[in-house]
JSON list of C-alpha atoms in Angstrom, two decimals:
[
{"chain": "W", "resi": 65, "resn": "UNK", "atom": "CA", "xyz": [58.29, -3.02, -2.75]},
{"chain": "W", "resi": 66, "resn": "UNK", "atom": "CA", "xyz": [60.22, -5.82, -1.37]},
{"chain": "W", "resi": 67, "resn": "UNK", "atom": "CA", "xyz": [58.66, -9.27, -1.04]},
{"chain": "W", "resi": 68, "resn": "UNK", "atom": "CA", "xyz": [60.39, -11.13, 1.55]},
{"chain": "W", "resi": 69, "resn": "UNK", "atom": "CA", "xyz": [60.37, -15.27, 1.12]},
{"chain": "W", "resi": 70, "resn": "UNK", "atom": "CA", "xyz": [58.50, -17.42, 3.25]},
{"chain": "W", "resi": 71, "resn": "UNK", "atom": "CA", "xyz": [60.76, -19.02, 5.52]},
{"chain": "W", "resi": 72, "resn": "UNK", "atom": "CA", "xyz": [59.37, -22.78, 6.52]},
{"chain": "W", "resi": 73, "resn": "UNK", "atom": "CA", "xyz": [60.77, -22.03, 10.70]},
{"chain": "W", "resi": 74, "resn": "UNK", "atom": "CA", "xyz": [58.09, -19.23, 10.36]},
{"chain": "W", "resi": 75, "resn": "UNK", "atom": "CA", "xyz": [54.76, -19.76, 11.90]},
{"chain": "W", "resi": 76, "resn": "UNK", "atom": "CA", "xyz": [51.57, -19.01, 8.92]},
{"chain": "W", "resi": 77, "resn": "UNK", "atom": "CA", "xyz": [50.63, -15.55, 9.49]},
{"chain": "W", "resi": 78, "resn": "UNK", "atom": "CA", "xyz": [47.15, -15.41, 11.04]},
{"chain": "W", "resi": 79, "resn": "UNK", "atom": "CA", "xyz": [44.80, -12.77, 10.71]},
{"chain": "W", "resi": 80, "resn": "UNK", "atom": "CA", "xyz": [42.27, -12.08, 13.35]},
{"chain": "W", "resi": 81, "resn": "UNK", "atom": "CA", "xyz": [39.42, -9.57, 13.61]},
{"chain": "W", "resi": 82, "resn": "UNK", "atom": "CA", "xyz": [37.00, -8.62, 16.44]},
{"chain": "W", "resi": 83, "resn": "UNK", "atom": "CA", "xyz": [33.67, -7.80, 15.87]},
{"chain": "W", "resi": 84, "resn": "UNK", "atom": "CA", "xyz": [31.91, -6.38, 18.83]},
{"chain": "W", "resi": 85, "resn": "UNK", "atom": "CA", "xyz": [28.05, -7.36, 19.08]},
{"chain": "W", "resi": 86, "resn": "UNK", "atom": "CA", "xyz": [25.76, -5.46, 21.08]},
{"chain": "W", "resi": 87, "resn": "UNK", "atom": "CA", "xyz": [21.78, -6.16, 22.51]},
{"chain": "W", "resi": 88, "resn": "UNK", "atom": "CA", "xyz": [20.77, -2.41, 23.55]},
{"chain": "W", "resi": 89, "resn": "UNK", "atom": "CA", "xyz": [21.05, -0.93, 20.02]},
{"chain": "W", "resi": 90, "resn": "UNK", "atom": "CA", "xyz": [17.87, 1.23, 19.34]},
{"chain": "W", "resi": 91, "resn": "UNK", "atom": "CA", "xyz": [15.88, -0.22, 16.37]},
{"chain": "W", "resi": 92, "resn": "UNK", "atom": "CA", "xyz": [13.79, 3.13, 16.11]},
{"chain": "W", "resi": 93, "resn": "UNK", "atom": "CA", "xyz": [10.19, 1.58, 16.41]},
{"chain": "W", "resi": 94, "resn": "UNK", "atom": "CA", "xyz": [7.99, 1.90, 19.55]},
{"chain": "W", "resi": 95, "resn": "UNK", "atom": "CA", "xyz": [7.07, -1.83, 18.54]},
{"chain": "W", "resi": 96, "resn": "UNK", "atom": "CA", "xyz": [10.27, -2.24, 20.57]},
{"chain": "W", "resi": 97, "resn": "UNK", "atom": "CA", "xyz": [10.29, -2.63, 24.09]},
{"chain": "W", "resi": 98, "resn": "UNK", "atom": "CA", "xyz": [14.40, -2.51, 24.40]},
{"chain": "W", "resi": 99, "resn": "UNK", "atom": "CA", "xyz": [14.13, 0.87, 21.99]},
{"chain": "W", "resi": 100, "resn": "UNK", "atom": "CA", "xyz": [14.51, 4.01, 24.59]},
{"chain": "W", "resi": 101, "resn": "UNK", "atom": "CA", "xyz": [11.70, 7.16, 23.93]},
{"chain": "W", "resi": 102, "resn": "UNK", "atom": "CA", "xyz": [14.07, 9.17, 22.60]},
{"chain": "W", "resi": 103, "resn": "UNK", "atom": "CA", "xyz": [15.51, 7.16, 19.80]},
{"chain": "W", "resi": 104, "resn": "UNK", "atom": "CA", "xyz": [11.87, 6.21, 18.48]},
{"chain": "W", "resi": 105, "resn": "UNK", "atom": "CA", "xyz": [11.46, 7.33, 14.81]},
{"chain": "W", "resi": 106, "resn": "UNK", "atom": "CA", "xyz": [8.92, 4.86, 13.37]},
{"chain": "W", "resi": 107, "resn": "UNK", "atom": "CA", "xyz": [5.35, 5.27, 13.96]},
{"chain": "W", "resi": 108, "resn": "UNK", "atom": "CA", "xyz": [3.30, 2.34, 15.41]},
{"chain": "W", "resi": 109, "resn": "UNK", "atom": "CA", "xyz": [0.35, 3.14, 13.60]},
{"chain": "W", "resi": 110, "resn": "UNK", "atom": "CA", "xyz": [2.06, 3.49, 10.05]},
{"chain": "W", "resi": 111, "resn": "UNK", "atom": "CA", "xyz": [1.12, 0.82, 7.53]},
{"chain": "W", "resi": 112, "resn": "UNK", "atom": "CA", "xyz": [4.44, -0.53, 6.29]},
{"chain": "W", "resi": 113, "resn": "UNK", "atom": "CA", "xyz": [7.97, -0.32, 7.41]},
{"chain": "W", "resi": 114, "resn": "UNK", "atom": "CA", "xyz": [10.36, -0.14, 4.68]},
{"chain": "W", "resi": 115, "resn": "UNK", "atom": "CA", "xyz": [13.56, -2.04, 4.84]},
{"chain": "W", "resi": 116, "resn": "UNK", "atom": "CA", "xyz": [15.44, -0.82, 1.36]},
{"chain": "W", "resi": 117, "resn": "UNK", "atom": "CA", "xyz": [18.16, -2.27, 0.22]},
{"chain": "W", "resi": 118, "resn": "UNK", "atom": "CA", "xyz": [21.22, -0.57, -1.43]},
{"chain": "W", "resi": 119, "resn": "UNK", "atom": "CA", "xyz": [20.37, -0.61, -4.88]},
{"chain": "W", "resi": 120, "resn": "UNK", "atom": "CA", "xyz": [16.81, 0.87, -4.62]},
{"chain": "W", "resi": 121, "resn": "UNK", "atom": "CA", "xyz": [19.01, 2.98, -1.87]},
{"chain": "W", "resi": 122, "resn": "UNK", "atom": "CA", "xyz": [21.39, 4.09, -5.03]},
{"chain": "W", "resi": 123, "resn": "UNK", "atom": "CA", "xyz": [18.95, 4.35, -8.07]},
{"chain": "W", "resi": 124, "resn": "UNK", "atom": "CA", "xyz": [15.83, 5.08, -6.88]},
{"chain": "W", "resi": 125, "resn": "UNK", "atom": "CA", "xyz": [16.61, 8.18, -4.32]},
{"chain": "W", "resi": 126, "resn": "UNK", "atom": "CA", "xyz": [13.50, 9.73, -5.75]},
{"chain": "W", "resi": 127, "resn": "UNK", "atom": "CA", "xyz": [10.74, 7.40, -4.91]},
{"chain": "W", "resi": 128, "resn": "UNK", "atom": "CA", "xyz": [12.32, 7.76, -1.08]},
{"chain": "W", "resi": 129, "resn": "UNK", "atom": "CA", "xyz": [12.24, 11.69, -1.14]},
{"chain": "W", "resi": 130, "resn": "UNK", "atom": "CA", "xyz": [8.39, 10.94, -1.98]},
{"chain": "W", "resi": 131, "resn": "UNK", "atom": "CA", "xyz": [5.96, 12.83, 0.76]},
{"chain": "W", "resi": 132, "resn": "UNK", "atom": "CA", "xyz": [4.25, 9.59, 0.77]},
{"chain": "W", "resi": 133, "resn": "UNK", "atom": "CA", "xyz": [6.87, 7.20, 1.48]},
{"chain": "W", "resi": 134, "resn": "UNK", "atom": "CA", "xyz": [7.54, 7.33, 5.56]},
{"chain": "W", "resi": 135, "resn": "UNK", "atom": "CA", "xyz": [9.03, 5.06, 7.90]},
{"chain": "W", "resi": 136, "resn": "UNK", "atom": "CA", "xyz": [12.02, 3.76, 6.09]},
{"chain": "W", "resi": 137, "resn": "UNK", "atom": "CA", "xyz": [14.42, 1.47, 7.83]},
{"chain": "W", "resi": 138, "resn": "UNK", "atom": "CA", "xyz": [17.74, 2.35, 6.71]},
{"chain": "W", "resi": 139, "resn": "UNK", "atom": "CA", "xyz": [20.50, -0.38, 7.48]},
{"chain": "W", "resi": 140, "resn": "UNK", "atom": "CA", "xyz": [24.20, 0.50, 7.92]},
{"chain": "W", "resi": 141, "resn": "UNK", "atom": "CA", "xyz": [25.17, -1.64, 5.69]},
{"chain": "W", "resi": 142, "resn": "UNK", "atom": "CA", "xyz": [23.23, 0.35, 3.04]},
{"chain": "W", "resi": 143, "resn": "UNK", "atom": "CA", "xyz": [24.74, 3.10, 4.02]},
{"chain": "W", "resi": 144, "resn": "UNK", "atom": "CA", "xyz": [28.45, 1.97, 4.07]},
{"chain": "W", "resi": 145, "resn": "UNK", "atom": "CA", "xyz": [27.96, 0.07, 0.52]},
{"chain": "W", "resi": 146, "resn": "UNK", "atom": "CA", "xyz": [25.92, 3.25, -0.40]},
{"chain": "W", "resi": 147, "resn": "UNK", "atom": "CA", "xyz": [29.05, 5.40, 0.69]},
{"chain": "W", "resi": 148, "resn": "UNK", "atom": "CA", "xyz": [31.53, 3.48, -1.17]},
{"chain": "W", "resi": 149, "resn": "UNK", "atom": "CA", "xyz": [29.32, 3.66, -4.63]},
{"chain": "W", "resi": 150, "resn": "UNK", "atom": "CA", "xyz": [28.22, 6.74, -4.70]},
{"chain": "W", "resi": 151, "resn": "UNK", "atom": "CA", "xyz": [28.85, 9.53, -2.24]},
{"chain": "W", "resi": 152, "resn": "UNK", "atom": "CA", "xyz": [26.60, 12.05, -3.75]},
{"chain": "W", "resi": 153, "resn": "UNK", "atom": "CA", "xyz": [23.67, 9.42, -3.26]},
{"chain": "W", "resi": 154, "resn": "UNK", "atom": "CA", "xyz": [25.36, 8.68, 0.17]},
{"chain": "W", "resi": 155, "resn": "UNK", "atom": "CA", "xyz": [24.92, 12.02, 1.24]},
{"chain": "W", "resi": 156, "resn": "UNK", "atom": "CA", "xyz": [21.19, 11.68, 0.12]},
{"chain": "W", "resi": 157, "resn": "UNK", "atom": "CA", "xyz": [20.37, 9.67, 2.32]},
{"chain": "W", "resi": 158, "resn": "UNK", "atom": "CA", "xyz": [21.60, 11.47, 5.01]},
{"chain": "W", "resi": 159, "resn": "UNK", "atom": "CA", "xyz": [19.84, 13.95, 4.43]},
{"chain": "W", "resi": 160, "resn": "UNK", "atom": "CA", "xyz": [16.90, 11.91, 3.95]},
{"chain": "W", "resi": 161, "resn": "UNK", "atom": "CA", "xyz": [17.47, 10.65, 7.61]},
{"chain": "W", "resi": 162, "resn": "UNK", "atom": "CA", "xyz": [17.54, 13.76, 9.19]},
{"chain": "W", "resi": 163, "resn": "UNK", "atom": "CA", "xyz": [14.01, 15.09, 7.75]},
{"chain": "W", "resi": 164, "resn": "UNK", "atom": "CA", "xyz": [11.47, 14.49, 10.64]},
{"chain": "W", "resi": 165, "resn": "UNK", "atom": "CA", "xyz": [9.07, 13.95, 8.38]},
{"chain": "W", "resi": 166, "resn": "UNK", "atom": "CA", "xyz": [9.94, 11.02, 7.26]},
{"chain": "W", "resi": 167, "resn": "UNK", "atom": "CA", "xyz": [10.41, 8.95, 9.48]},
{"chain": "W", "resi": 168, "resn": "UNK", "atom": "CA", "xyz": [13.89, 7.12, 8.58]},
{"chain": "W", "resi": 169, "resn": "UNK", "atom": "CA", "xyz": [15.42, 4.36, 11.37]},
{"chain": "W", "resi": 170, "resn": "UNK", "atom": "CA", "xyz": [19.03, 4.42, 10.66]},
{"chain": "W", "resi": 171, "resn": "UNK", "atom": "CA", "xyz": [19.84, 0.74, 12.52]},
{"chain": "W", "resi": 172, "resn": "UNK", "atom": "CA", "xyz": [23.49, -0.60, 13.29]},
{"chain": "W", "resi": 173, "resn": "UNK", "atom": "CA", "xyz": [22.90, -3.94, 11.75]},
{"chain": "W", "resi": 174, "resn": "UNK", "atom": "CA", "xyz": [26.62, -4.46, 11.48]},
{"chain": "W", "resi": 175, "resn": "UNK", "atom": "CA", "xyz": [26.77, -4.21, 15.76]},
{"chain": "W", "resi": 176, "resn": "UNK", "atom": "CA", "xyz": [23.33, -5.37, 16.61]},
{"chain": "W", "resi": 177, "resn": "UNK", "atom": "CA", "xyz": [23.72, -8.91, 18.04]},
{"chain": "W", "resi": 178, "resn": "UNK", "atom": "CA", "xyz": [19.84, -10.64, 16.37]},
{"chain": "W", "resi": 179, "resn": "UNK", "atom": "CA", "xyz": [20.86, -8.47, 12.93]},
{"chain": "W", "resi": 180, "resn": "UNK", "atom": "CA", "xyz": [24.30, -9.36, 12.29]},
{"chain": "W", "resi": 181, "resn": "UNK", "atom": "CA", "xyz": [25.65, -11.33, 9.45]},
{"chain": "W", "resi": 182, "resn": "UNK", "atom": "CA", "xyz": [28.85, -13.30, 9.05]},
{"chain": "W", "resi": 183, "resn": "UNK", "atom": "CA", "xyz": [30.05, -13.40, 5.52]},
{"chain": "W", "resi": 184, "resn": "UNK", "atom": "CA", "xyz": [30.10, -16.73, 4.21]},
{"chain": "W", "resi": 185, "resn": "UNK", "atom": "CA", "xyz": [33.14, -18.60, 2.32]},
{"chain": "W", "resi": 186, "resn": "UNK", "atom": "CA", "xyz": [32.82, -18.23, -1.16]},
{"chain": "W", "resi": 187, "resn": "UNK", "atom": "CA", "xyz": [30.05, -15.76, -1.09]},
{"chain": "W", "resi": 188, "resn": "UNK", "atom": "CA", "xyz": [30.16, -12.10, -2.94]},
{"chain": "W", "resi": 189, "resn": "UNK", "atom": "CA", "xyz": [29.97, -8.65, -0.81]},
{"chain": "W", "resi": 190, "resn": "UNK", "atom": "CA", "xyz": [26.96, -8.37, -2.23]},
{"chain": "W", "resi": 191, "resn": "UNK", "atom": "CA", "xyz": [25.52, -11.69, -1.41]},
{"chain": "W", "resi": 192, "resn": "UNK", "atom": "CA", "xyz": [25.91, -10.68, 2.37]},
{"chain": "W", "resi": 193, "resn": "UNK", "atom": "CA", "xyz": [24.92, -7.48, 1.89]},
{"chain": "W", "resi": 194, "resn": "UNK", "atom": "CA", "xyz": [21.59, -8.48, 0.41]},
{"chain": "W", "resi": 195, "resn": "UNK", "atom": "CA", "xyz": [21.66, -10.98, 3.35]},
{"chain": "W", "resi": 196, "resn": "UNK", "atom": "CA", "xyz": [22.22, -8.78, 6.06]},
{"chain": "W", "resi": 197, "resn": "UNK", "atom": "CA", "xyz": [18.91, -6.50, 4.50]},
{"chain": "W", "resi": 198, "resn": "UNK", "atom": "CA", "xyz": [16.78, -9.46, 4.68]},
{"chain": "W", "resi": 199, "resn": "UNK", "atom": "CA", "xyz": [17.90, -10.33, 8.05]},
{"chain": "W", "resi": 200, "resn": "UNK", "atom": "CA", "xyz": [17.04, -6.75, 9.20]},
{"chain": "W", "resi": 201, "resn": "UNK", "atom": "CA", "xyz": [13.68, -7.17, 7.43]},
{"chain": "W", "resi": 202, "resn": "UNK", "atom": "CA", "xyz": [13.44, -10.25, 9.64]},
{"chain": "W", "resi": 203, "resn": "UNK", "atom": "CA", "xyz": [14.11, -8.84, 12.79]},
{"chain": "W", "resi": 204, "resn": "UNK", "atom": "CA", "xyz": [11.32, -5.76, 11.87]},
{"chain": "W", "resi": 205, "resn": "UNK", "atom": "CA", "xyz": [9.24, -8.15, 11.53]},
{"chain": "W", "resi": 206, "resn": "UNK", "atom": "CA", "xyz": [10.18, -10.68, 14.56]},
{"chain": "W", "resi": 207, "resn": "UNK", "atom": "CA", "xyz": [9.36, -7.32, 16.44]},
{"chain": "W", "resi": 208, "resn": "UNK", "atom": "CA", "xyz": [6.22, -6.43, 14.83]},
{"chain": "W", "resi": 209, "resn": "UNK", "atom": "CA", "xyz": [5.16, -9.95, 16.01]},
{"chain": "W", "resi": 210, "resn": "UNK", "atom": "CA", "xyz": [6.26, -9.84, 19.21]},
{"chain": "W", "resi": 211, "resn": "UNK", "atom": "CA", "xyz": [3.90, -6.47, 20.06]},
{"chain": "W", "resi": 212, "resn": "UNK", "atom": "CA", "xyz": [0.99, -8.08, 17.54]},
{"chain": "W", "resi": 213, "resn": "UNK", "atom": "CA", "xyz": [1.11, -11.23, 19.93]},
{"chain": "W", "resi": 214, "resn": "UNK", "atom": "CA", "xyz": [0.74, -8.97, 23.01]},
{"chain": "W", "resi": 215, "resn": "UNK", "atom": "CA", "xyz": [-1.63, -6.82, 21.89]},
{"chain": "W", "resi": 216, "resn": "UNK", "atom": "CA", "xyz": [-5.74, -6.97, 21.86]},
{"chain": "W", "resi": 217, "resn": "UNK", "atom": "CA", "xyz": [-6.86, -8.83, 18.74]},
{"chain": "W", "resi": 218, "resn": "UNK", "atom": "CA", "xyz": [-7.58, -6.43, 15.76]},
{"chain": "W", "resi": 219, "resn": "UNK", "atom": "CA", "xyz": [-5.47, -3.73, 16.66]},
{"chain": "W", "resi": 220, "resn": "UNK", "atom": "CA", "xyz": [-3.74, -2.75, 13.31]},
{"chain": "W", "resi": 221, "resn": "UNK", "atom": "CA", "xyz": [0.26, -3.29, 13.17]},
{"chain": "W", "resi": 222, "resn": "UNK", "atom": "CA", "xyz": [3.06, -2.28, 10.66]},
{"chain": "W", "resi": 223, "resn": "UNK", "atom": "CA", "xyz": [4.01, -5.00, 7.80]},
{"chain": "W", "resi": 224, "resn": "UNK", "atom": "CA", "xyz": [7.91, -5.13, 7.20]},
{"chain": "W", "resi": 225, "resn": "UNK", "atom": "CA", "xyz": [7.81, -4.90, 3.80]},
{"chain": "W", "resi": 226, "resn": "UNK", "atom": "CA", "xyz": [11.63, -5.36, 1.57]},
{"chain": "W", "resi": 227, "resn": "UNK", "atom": "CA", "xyz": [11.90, -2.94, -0.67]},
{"chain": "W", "resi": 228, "resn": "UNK", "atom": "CA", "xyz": [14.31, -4.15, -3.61]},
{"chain": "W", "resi": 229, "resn": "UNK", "atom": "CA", "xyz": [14.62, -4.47, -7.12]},
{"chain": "W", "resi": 230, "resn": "UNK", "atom": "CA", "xyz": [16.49, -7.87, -7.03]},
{"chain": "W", "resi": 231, "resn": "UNK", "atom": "CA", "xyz": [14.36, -10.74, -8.29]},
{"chain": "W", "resi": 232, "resn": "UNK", "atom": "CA", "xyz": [16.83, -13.31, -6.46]},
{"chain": "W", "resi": 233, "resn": "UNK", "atom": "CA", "xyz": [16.68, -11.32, -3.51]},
{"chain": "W", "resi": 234, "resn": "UNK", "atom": "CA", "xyz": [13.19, -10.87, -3.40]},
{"chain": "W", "resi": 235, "resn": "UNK", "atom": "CA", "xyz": [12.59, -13.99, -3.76]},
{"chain": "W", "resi": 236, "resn": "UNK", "atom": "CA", "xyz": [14.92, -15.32, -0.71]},
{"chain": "W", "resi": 237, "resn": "UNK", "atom": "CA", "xyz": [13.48, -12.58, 1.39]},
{"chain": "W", "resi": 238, "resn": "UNK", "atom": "CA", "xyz": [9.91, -14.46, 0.52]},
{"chain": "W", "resi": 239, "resn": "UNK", "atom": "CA", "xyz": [10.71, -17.94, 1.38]},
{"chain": "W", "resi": 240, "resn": "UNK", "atom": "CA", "xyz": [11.81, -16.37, 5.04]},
{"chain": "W", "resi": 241, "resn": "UNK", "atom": "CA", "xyz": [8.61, -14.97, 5.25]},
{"chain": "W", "resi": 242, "resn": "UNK", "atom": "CA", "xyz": [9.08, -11.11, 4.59]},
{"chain": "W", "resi": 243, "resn": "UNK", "atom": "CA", "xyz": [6.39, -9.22, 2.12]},
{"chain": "W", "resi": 244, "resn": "UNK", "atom": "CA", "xyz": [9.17, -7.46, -0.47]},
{"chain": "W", "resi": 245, "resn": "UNK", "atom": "CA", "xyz": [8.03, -4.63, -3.14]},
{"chain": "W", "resi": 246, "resn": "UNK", "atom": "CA", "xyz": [9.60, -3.44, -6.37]},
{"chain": "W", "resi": 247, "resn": "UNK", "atom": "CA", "xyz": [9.88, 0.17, -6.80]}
]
């Protein structure tokens, strides 16, 4: 390869991306008024939704595949970081998705316009990765709210509950307000 020399009658090169946001994104829970019948997943009456984040994702495939654990909230971004780990486990999860069963909201975080996270200077991948979960576990819960607020007083709801392993994450996700669990 040839490196060619900066010439100083050059412009700096400038590098620009477009990230397309979007409002009308299912979130697969009929807590949501936007989310269309066909694309609802979660169950209103279940008693936690489970945001998990990629490493419980990766290394703890088993405790998902349990018959007791149901509506799971599965972020893209766990699946992208899970696809570029570990396919096998990847795949997993897929599969996971597709059982009926269980329940599992796959939700386009990356395109969703309230979920989205910008990367920060200076901050890892996985710093905004474990962001971007918490911010999803947010928004669950934002819409769990929402439908509490309009609903008769008493009437059971869903807690969004962050499923992670990560101390520092968990406790971030606890100053914003989200219950978290350790597997």
């Amino acid at each position: 390869a040839r490196v060619l020399p900066f010439h100083p009658s050059l412009p700096p090169l400038q590098v620009v991306r477009e990230h397309y946001l979007r409002d009308d994104l299912p979130s697969g829970t009929p807590l949501d008024p936007a989310c269309p019948a066909e694309a609802v997943v979660l169950a209103a009456d279940a008693p936690r939704y489970l945001v998990v984040d990629t490493n419980v994702a990766l290394h703890q495939p088993d405790v998902l595949e349990h018959a007791a654990v149901t509506d799971i909230v599965l972020c893209s971004t766990v699946l992208d970081e899970a696809r570029h780990r570990d396919a096998g486990a990847a795949s997993r999860l897929r599969a996971l998705a597709a059982l009926p069963a269980k329940r599992v909201a796959v939700f386009a975080n990356e395109h969703h316009a309230a979920a989205h996270v910008t990367p920060v200077t200076g901050e890892s991948p996985n710093d905004r990765n474990d962001r971007a979960v918490r911010k999803v576990a947010t928004f669950y819960a934002a819409l769990v709210a929402a439908a509490a607020a309009a609903a008769p007083p008493g009437t059971p709801f869903p807690v969004v509950t962050l499923v992670t392993d990560d101390r520092a994450c968990a406790e971030l996700a606890t100053a914003d307000g989200v219950a978290t669990l350790t597997t």
